[in-house]
Short mmCIF file of C-alpha atoms and ligand atoms in Angstrom, two decimals:
data_model
loop_
_atom_site.label_atom_id
_atom_site.label_comp_id
_atom_site.label_asym_id
_atom_site.label_seq_id
_atom_site.Cartn_x
_atom_site.Cartn_y
_atom_site.Cartn_z
CA MET A 72 -22.25 0.67 13.04
CA ALA A 73 -19.19 1.53 10.96
CA THR A 74 -15.78 3.09 11.44
CA LEU A 75 -14.90 5.89 9.02
CA VAL A 76 -11.32 5.50 7.79
CA THR A 77 -9.95 8.78 6.39
CA GLY A 78 -6.91 8.27 4.17
CA GLY A 79 -7.85 4.59 3.93
CA SER A 80 -6.23 4.14 0.52
CA GLY A 81 -2.75 5.03 1.85
CA PHE A 82 0.02 2.81 3.19
CA ILE A 83 -1.12 2.35 6.79
CA GLY A 84 -4.80 2.94 5.98
CA SER A 85 -5.07 0.14 3.41
CA HIS A 86 -3.47 -2.38 5.79
CA THR A 87 -5.81 -1.24 8.56
CA CYS A 88 -8.83 -1.69 6.27
CA VAL A 89 -7.75 -5.32 5.66
CA GLU A 90 -7.42 -6.03 9.39
CA MET A 91 -10.74 -4.34 10.18
CA LEU A 92 -12.61 -6.26 7.46
CA ASN A 93 -10.97 -9.58 8.41
CA ALA A 94 -12.15 -8.99 11.97
CA GLY A 95 -15.71 -8.54 10.71
CA ARG A 96 -15.89 -4.75 11.23
CA GLU A 97 -17.84 -2.38 9.02
CA ILE A 98 -15.79 0.39 7.44
CA VAL A 99 -16.39 3.43 5.25
CA VAL A 100 -13.38 4.90 3.44
CA VAL A 101 -12.78 8.50 2.36
CA ASP A 102 -9.66 9.53 0.46
CA ASN A 103 -8.82 12.17 -2.15
CA TYR A 104 -5.94 10.02 -3.54
CA CYS A 105 -3.49 12.94 -3.31
CA ASN A 106 -0.85 10.44 -2.16
CA SER A 107 -2.34 7.07 -3.03
CA ASN A 108 -4.02 5.04 -5.74
CA PRO A 109 -7.60 3.69 -5.54
CA GLU A 110 -6.16 0.39 -6.81
CA ALA A 111 -5.07 -0.19 -3.18
CA LEU A 112 -8.73 -0.33 -2.13
CA ARG A 113 -9.60 -2.67 -4.99
CA ARG A 114 -6.92 -4.99 -3.64
CA VAL A 115 -8.25 -4.62 -0.09
CA ARG A 116 -11.54 -6.03 -1.44
CA GLU A 117 -9.70 -8.77 -3.30
CA LEU A 118 -7.72 -9.78 -0.16
CA THR A 119 -10.71 -9.82 2.17
CA GLY A 120 -13.60 -10.74 -0.16
CA LYS A 121 -15.57 -7.94 1.52
CA ASP A 122 -17.10 -4.73 0.21
CA PHE A 123 -17.48 -1.30 1.82
CA PRO A 124 -18.57 2.22 0.87
CA GLN A 125 -15.75 4.25 -0.67
CA TYR A 126 -15.81 8.01 -1.24
CA GLU A 127 -13.44 10.15 -3.27
CA ALA A 128 -13.45 13.41 -1.31
CA ASP A 129 -11.19 15.81 0.53
CA VAL A 130 -11.70 15.67 4.30
CA ARG A 131 -11.58 19.50 4.28
CA ASP A 132 -14.77 19.50 2.16
CA LYS A 133 -17.37 19.86 4.88
CA ALA A 134 -20.38 19.24 2.62
CA ALA A 135 -18.87 16.02 1.28
CA LEU A 136 -17.96 14.80 4.75
CA SER A 137 -21.43 15.63 6.11
CA ARG A 138 -22.97 13.60 3.30
CA ILE A 139 -20.78 10.60 4.24
CA PHE A 140 -22.00 10.83 7.84
CA GLU A 141 -25.61 11.17 6.67
CA GLU A 142 -25.40 8.15 4.36
CA ASN A 143 -23.72 5.82 6.87
CA ASP A 144 -24.02 4.86 10.55
CA ILE A 145 -20.60 6.00 11.73
CA ASP A 146 -19.76 5.65 15.43
CA SER A 147 -15.95 5.98 15.28
CA VAL A 148 -13.24 7.41 13.05
CA ILE A 149 -9.64 6.47 12.31
CA HIS A 150 -8.02 9.62 10.92
CA PHE A 151 -5.04 8.81 8.68
CA ALA A 152 -5.60 11.52 6.07
CA GLY A 153 -2.76 14.00 6.01
CA LEU A 154 0.47 14.94 4.30
CA LYS A 155 3.53 13.24 5.79
CA ALA A 156 6.83 14.12 4.09
CA VAL A 157 9.15 15.92 6.51
CA GLY A 158 11.35 17.58 3.87
CA GLU A 159 8.41 18.64 1.69
CA SER A 160 6.75 20.21 4.74
CA VAL A 161 9.73 22.56 5.12
CA GLN A 162 9.29 23.65 1.47
CA MET A 163 5.46 23.83 1.60
CA PRO A 164 4.44 24.78 5.16
CA ILE A 165 1.14 26.39 4.12
CA GLU A 166 -0.02 23.24 2.33
CA TYR A 167 0.92 21.11 5.35
CA PHE A 168 -0.82 23.28 7.93
CA ASP A 169 -3.83 23.66 5.63
CA ASN A 170 -4.23 19.97 4.85
CA ASN A 171 -3.43 18.45 8.23
CA LEU A 172 -5.04 21.01 10.53
CA ILE A 173 -8.10 21.98 8.49
CA SER A 174 -8.96 18.35 7.69
CA THR A 175 -8.91 17.55 11.40
CA LEU A 176 -10.99 20.59 12.38
CA VAL A 177 -13.61 19.94 9.68
CA LEU A 178 -13.74 16.28 10.70
CA LEU A 179 -14.26 17.22 14.36
CA GLU A 180 -17.05 19.67 13.46
CA VAL A 181 -18.88 17.09 11.39
CA MET A 182 -18.38 14.43 14.08
CA ARG A 183 -19.90 16.83 16.62
CA GLU A 184 -22.88 17.53 14.36
CA HIS A 185 -23.52 13.77 14.15
CA GLY A 186 -22.84 12.94 17.80
CA CYS A 187 -19.78 10.80 16.93
CA LYS A 188 -17.31 10.94 19.83
CA ARG A 189 -14.63 8.34 19.15
CA LEU A 190 -11.46 9.22 17.24
CA VAL A 191 -8.22 7.33 16.68
CA PHE A 192 -5.55 9.75 15.40
CA SER A 193 -2.28 9.04 13.54
CA SER A 194 0.32 10.84 15.60
CA SER A 195 4.06 10.24 15.42
CA ALA A 196 7.12 9.65 17.57
CA THR A 197 8.29 12.98 16.18
CA VAL A 198 6.26 14.73 18.95
CA TYR A 199 8.88 13.60 21.52
CA GLY A 200 11.44 15.93 19.91
CA ALA A 201 15.15 15.78 20.68
CA GLY A 202 15.30 16.19 24.46
CA ASN A 203 14.14 12.77 25.71
CA GLN A 204 16.26 9.65 26.13
CA PRO A 205 14.86 6.39 24.67
CA PRO A 206 13.03 4.19 25.41
CA LEU A 207 10.40 6.90 24.99
CA THR A 208 7.39 6.75 27.31
CA GLU A 209 4.09 8.58 26.93
CA GLU A 210 4.59 10.56 30.19
CA MET A 211 7.74 12.27 28.87
CA PRO A 212 7.43 15.99 28.14
CA LEU A 213 6.76 16.65 24.48
CA GLY A 214 9.62 18.23 22.56
CA THR A 215 9.68 20.97 19.98
CA PRO A 216 9.20 19.45 16.53
CA THR A 217 11.82 20.65 14.07
CA ASN A 218 9.61 20.86 10.98
CA PRO A 219 6.07 21.88 9.94
CA TYR A 220 4.95 18.25 9.55
CA GLY A 221 5.92 17.46 13.13
CA ARG A 222 4.28 20.67 14.33
CA THR A 223 0.98 19.64 12.75
CA LYS A 224 1.09 16.40 14.74
CA SER A 225 1.83 18.22 18.02
CA MET A 226 -0.84 20.84 17.33
CA ILE A 227 -3.48 18.21 16.54
CA GLU A 228 -2.61 16.34 19.74
CA ASP A 229 -3.16 19.64 21.62
CA ILE A 230 -6.47 20.25 19.84
CA LEU A 231 -7.69 16.78 20.79
CA ARG A 232 -6.59 17.15 24.43
CA ASP A 233 -8.45 20.49 24.60
CA LEU A 234 -11.53 18.95 23.02
CA CYS A 235 -11.55 16.14 25.59
CA VAL A 236 -11.44 18.71 28.39
CA ALA A 237 -14.46 20.48 26.92
CA ASP A 238 -16.43 17.35 26.02
CA LYS A 239 -16.21 14.74 28.77
CA GLU A 240 -17.82 12.12 26.51
CA PHE A 241 -15.18 12.39 23.78
CA SER A 242 -12.53 9.69 23.37
CA ALA A 243 -9.33 10.50 21.44
CA VAL A 244 -6.64 7.86 21.11
CA LEU A 245 -3.39 9.50 19.96
CA LEU A 246 -1.35 6.71 18.42
CA ARG A 247 2.33 7.64 18.25
CA TYR A 248 3.81 5.52 15.47
CA PHE A 249 7.49 4.75 15.36
CA ASN A 250 8.89 3.60 11.96
CA PRO A 251 6.28 1.60 9.98
CA ILE A 252 7.75 -0.66 7.27
CA GLY A 253 6.88 -4.07 5.78
CA ALA A 254 3.79 -4.90 3.75
CA HIS A 255 0.90 -7.33 3.72
CA PRO A 256 2.45 -10.84 3.44
CA SER A 257 0.41 -11.46 0.25
CA GLY A 258 2.51 -8.83 -1.57
CA ARG A 259 -0.71 -7.24 -2.91
CA ILE A 260 -0.60 -3.98 -0.92
CA GLY A 261 2.37 -1.99 0.38
CA GLU A 262 4.07 1.40 0.48
CA ASN A 263 3.95 3.30 -2.80
CA PRO A 264 5.96 6.51 -2.41
CA ASN A 265 5.95 9.15 -5.15
CA GLY A 266 9.35 10.00 -6.62
CA ILE A 267 12.63 9.17 -4.90
CA PRO A 268 11.88 7.85 -1.40
CA ASN A 269 13.07 9.74 1.68
CA ASN A 270 12.59 6.85 4.09
CA LEU A 271 15.05 4.05 4.54
CA MET A 272 13.07 0.90 3.66
CA PRO A 273 11.49 2.10 0.40
CA TYR A 274 14.93 3.37 -0.63
CA VAL A 275 16.46 -0.05 0.12
CA THR A 276 13.77 -1.91 -1.85
CA GLN A 277 14.15 0.44 -4.83
CA VAL A 278 17.91 -0.19 -4.85
CA ALA A 279 17.19 -3.92 -4.60
CA VAL A 280 14.80 -3.81 -7.57
CA GLY A 281 17.31 -1.80 -9.64
CA ARG A 282 15.43 1.52 -9.78
CA LEU A 283 18.16 3.29 -7.79
CA PRO A 284 21.91 2.53 -7.98
CA LYS A 285 22.90 2.48 -4.31
CA LEU A 286 21.86 3.42 -0.80
CA SER A 287 23.54 6.25 1.12
CA VAL A 288 23.80 5.45 4.82
CA PHE A 289 23.54 8.84 6.48
CA GLY A 290 26.36 8.92 9.06
CA ASP A 291 28.33 6.14 10.79
CA ASP A 292 29.81 8.27 13.58
CA TYR A 293 26.84 8.45 15.97
CA ASP A 294 27.18 7.29 19.56
CA THR A 295 25.45 3.94 18.84
CA PRO A 296 26.82 0.36 18.72
CA ASP A 297 27.77 0.47 15.01
CA GLY A 298 27.76 4.27 14.59
CA THR A 299 24.53 4.38 12.51
CA CYS A 300 21.18 5.66 13.87
CA LEU A 301 18.80 3.42 15.82
CA ARG A 302 15.08 3.31 15.00
CA ASP A 303 12.10 1.28 16.17
CA TYR A 304 10.89 -0.34 12.94
CA ILE A 305 7.39 -1.81 13.18
CA HIS A 306 5.63 -4.12 10.72
CA VAL A 307 2.65 -2.31 9.15
CA VAL A 308 0.37 -5.31 9.83
CA ASP A 309 1.17 -5.10 13.56
CA LEU A 310 0.56 -1.36 13.39
CA ALA A 311 -2.76 -1.92 11.60
CA ARG A 312 -3.90 -4.36 14.30
CA GLY A 313 -3.07 -1.74 16.92
CA HIS A 314 -5.76 0.46 15.34
CA LEU A 315 -8.37 -2.23 15.80
CA CYS A 316 -7.49 -2.43 19.49
CA ALA A 317 -7.61 1.37 19.74
CA VAL A 318 -11.08 1.56 18.16
CA ASP A 319 -12.31 -1.01 20.70
CA TYR A 320 -10.61 0.84 23.55
CA SER A 321 -12.35 4.09 22.57
CA ALA A 322 -15.75 2.44 23.07
CA ASN A 323 -15.22 2.16 26.82
CA HIS A 324 -12.98 5.11 27.69
CA THR A 325 -13.18 8.86 27.44
CA GLY A 326 -10.49 11.53 27.40
CA ALA A 327 -7.32 11.88 25.34
CA GLU A 328 -4.84 9.03 25.62
CA ALA A 329 -1.44 9.01 23.90
CA ILE A 330 -0.17 5.51 23.15
CA ASN A 331 3.10 4.45 21.49
CA LEU A 332 2.93 1.86 18.73
CA GLY A 333 6.41 0.40 18.37
CA THR A 334 8.25 -2.83 19.14
CA GLY A 335 10.52 -1.37 21.82
CA GLU A 336 13.61 -2.54 19.88
CA GLY A 337 16.13 -0.15 18.36
CA TYR A 338 17.78 -1.43 15.18
CA SER A 339 20.54 0.43 13.34
CA VAL A 340 20.51 1.39 9.68
CA LEU A 341 23.15 -1.27 9.03
CA ASP A 342 21.17 -3.89 11.03
CA LEU A 343 18.26 -3.28 8.70
CA VAL A 344 20.32 -3.32 5.50
CA LYS A 345 22.22 -6.48 6.49
CA THR A 346 19.06 -8.27 7.61
CA PHE A 347 17.41 -7.34 4.30
CA MET A 348 20.35 -8.80 2.35
CA LYS A 349 20.42 -11.99 4.44
CA VAL A 350 16.69 -12.71 4.45
CA ASN A 351 16.24 -11.99 0.76
CA GLU A 352 19.59 -13.51 -0.31
CA MET A 353 20.67 -10.51 -2.34
CA ASP A 354 23.14 -7.66 -2.34
CA VAL A 355 22.12 -4.05 -1.68
CA PRO A 356 25.01 -1.75 -2.60
CA TYR A 357 25.54 1.06 -0.09
CA VAL A 358 28.03 3.79 0.77
CA ILE A 359 28.55 5.68 3.99
CA ALA A 360 27.50 9.31 3.44
CA PRO A 361 27.46 12.42 5.67
CA ARG A 362 24.83 12.73 8.40
CA ARG A 363 21.37 13.96 7.34
CA ASP A 364 20.24 17.21 9.01
CA GLY A 365 17.76 16.71 11.82
CA ASP A 366 18.34 12.97 12.42
CA LEU A 367 18.44 11.87 16.06
CA PRO A 368 20.92 9.11 17.03
CA ALA A 369 18.35 6.84 18.70
CA VAL A 370 14.53 6.79 18.66
CA TYR A 371 12.70 3.77 20.07
CA SER A 372 9.61 3.24 22.15
CA CYS A 373 8.63 1.79 25.44
CA PRO A 374 5.62 -0.28 24.25
CA ASP A 375 4.28 -1.14 27.73
CA LYS A 376 1.32 1.24 27.73
CA ALA A 377 -0.07 -0.24 24.51
CA LYS A 378 0.12 -3.69 26.06
CA ARG A 379 -1.49 -2.52 29.29
CA LEU A 380 -4.34 -0.43 27.83
CA LEU A 381 -4.94 -2.06 24.46
CA GLY A 382 -3.76 -5.62 25.11
CA TRP A 383 -1.67 -5.19 21.96
CA GLU A 384 1.83 -6.46 21.25
CA THR A 385 3.83 -6.77 18.04
CA GLU A 386 4.17 -10.20 16.47
CA TYR A 387 6.53 -9.59 13.55
CA GLY A 388 10.30 -9.08 13.77
CA LEU A 389 12.82 -7.31 11.55
CA GLU A 390 13.28 -10.39 9.32
CA GLU A 391 9.57 -10.51 8.45
CA MET A 392 9.55 -6.75 7.87
CA CYS A 393 12.44 -7.12 5.38
CA ARG A 394 10.88 -10.19 3.73
CA ASP A 395 7.47 -8.58 3.27
CA SER A 396 8.82 -5.21 2.07
CA TRP A 397 10.79 -7.02 -0.63
CA ASN A 398 7.91 -9.34 -1.52
CA TRP A 399 5.73 -6.27 -2.17
CA GLN A 400 8.40 -4.40 -4.15
CA LYS A 401 9.47 -7.32 -6.33
CA ASN A 402 5.88 -8.21 -7.23
CA ASN A 403 4.99 -4.55 -7.86
CA PRO A 404 8.17 -2.91 -9.19
CA ASN A 405 6.21 0.25 -10.03
CA GLY A 406 3.92 0.12 -7.03
CA PHE A 407 0.26 0.44 -8.00
CA ASN A 408 1.20 2.17 -11.28
CA ALA A 409 2.13 -1.08 -13.04
P1 NAD B 645 -0.10 7.89 3.09
O1 NAD B 645 0.28 9.16 2.40
O2 NAD B 645 0.20 6.61 2.40
O3 NAD B 645 -1.66 7.91 3.46
C1 NAD B 645 -2.36 9.09 3.71
C2 NAD B 645 -3.63 9.05 2.87
O4 NAD B 645 -4.40 10.22 3.13
C3 NAD B 645 -3.36 9.02 1.36
O5 NAD B 645 -4.13 8.00 0.78
C4 NAD B 645 -3.80 10.40 0.89
O6 NAD B 645 -4.26 10.36 -0.44
C5 NAD B 645 -4.89 10.74 1.90
N1 NAD B 645 -5.11 12.17 2.13
C6 NAD B 645 -4.20 13.13 2.44
N2 NAD B 645 -4.82 14.29 2.63
C7 NAD B 645 -6.16 14.08 2.45
C8 NAD B 645 -7.30 14.91 2.53
N3 NAD B 645 -7.21 16.21 2.83
N4 NAD B 645 -8.51 14.35 2.29
C9 NAD B 645 -8.62 13.03 2.00
N5 NAD B 645 -7.57 12.21 1.91
C10 NAD B 645 -6.35 12.73 2.14
O7 NAD B 645 0.58 7.92 4.53
P2 NAD B 645 0.69 6.76 5.64
O8 NAD B 645 2.13 6.38 5.72
O9 NAD B 645 -0.33 5.73 5.40
O10 NAD B 645 0.36 7.62 6.93
C11 NAD B 645 -0.94 7.71 7.46
C12 NAD B 645 -0.94 8.68 8.63
O11 NAD B 645 0.03 8.26 9.58
C13 NAD B 645 -0.55 10.10 8.24
O12 NAD B 645 -1.33 11.01 9.02
C14 NAD B 645 0.91 10.19 8.65
O13 NAD B 645 1.30 11.51 8.97
C15 NAD B 645 0.92 9.31 9.89
N6 NAD B 645 2.25 8.77 10.20
C16 NAD B 645 2.92 8.05 9.25
C17 NAD B 645 4.21 7.58 9.52
C18 NAD B 645 4.99 6.82 8.47
O14 NAD B 645 6.22 6.68 8.62
N7 NAD B 645 4.36 6.28 7.43
C19 NAD B 645 4.80 7.82 10.77
C20 NAD B 645 4.07 8.53 11.73
C21 NAD B 645 2.79 9.00 11.43
N1 UFG B 646 18.48 6.72 6.25
C1 UFG B 646 19.64 6.48 5.51
N2 UFG B 646 19.54 6.56 4.15
C2 UFG B 646 18.39 6.86 3.50
C3 UFG B 646 17.22 7.10 4.26
C4 UFG B 646 17.29 7.03 5.65
O1 UFG B 646 20.70 6.21 6.07
O2 UFG B 646 18.38 6.93 2.26
C5 UFG B 646 18.55 6.63 7.72
C6 UFG B 646 18.20 7.92 8.40
O3 UFG B 646 19.35 8.74 8.49
C7 UFG B 646 17.69 7.42 9.75
C8 UFG B 646 17.05 6.07 9.43
O4 UFG B 646 17.59 5.69 8.16
O5 UFG B 646 18.78 7.20 10.58
C9 UFG B 646 15.54 6.12 9.34
O6 UFG B 646 15.18 7.17 8.45
P1 UFG B 646 13.70 7.34 7.87
O7 UFG B 646 13.72 8.54 6.98
O8 UFG B 646 13.23 6.05 7.29
O9 UFG B 646 12.82 7.58 9.17
P2 UFG B 646 12.94 8.74 10.28
O10 UFG B 646 13.16 8.05 11.57
O11 UFG B 646 13.88 9.81 9.90
O12 UFG B 646 11.51 9.40 10.14
C10 UFG B 646 10.39 8.78 10.68
C11 UFG B 646 9.10 9.11 9.89
C12 UFG B 646 8.72 10.55 10.06
C13 UFG B 646 8.73 10.95 11.51
C14 UFG B 646 10.09 10.63 12.10
C15 UFG B 646 10.21 11.00 13.54
O13 UFG B 646 9.29 8.84 8.51
O14 UFG B 646 7.40 10.71 9.57
O15 UFG B 646 10.28 9.21 11.98
O16 UFG B 646 9.52 10.12 14.36
F1 UFG B 646 8.50 12.29 11.63
#
């Protein structure tokens, strides 16, 4: 029996494929490469010495997805495929709702047609919105997302909760990621953003490698210890291992279960930048800039439920995240487009 990994060529997907294969699991990957490069999957094979079926298809293409289910024995799905840039979603709401919602609905239809009832979904801490005080726990009321990307995550969580009410045999694990950074310690796979990065760590590594002149730290007048925003950065390998635990959990549980994947620690923007400089023994020029619209002062998880239900805990700290992000960037200055 295999797990279908949608979006398996992307940042989190490729790391999850490595962890799944190293644990002896069978996987099938589908990706349309709209935000990734198939070279990532070639390197997954190189890192693990294992092979797997790989399909170039859009998850919204029902005929293509049905064929994948017909050709393979799929008993569970990890659904990473989706568009994820917050700012772009404000400019292109139709594309975001179309891609993220339709892909999920088509996937659920095809799963139903093939009697597959186990889904692990990539949700986000963004569903907590602005009204909750960290550490954020899964019982807190969900907030109102401030952008179309966040709304797709909230809407898909609702769809999956409704589905689990209707189908008592269905298991949906809604993994709420905090801030994934880092890369595989080999430096062979990592985050490969298109254009100028929006997120902090890829921006820092591109300054470090000389592609960008300096980092702008967005605001140093927040009500936090050093005035810059706090986030719960999590190493992508820890995050990937959380998916393995979630797939196993879904085998013995039904219903929709939201679970945070974070470390529980809040680090500031300057903590991250200074740790990066210290661990990698280099300078990263930065300036303090105005606040960025929509940023919350502090977002970090309570990770207790993941430990309780999944038996999962993070192993890597901020130093390893900074070391591995840089190791990836310096060995692949142009990402997979070398
Ligand atoms: P990514 O863009 O690197 O990976 C997504 C993959 O899905 C890409 O390979 C892309 O080509 C593929 N894809 C997109 N739409 C598709 C479609 N319709 N059909 C087939 N393939 C498609 O992003 P990531 O950082 O690996 O994120 C994975 C998931 O986790 C996404 O759903 C994202 O919203 C969610 N998430 C990410 C973060 C983060 O900070 N990286 C935080 C919270 C949630
Ligand atoms: N930051 C800077 N300079 C930069 C980029 C970011 O100072 O060039 C700061 C931001 O202001 C923020 C922190 O670094 O304080 C982290 O910003 P990111 O953009 O890396 O991450 P966010 O927490 O804003 O966003 C993440 C995910 C989104 C998700 C959101 C809410 O990238 O997908 O968390 O959970 F929606």
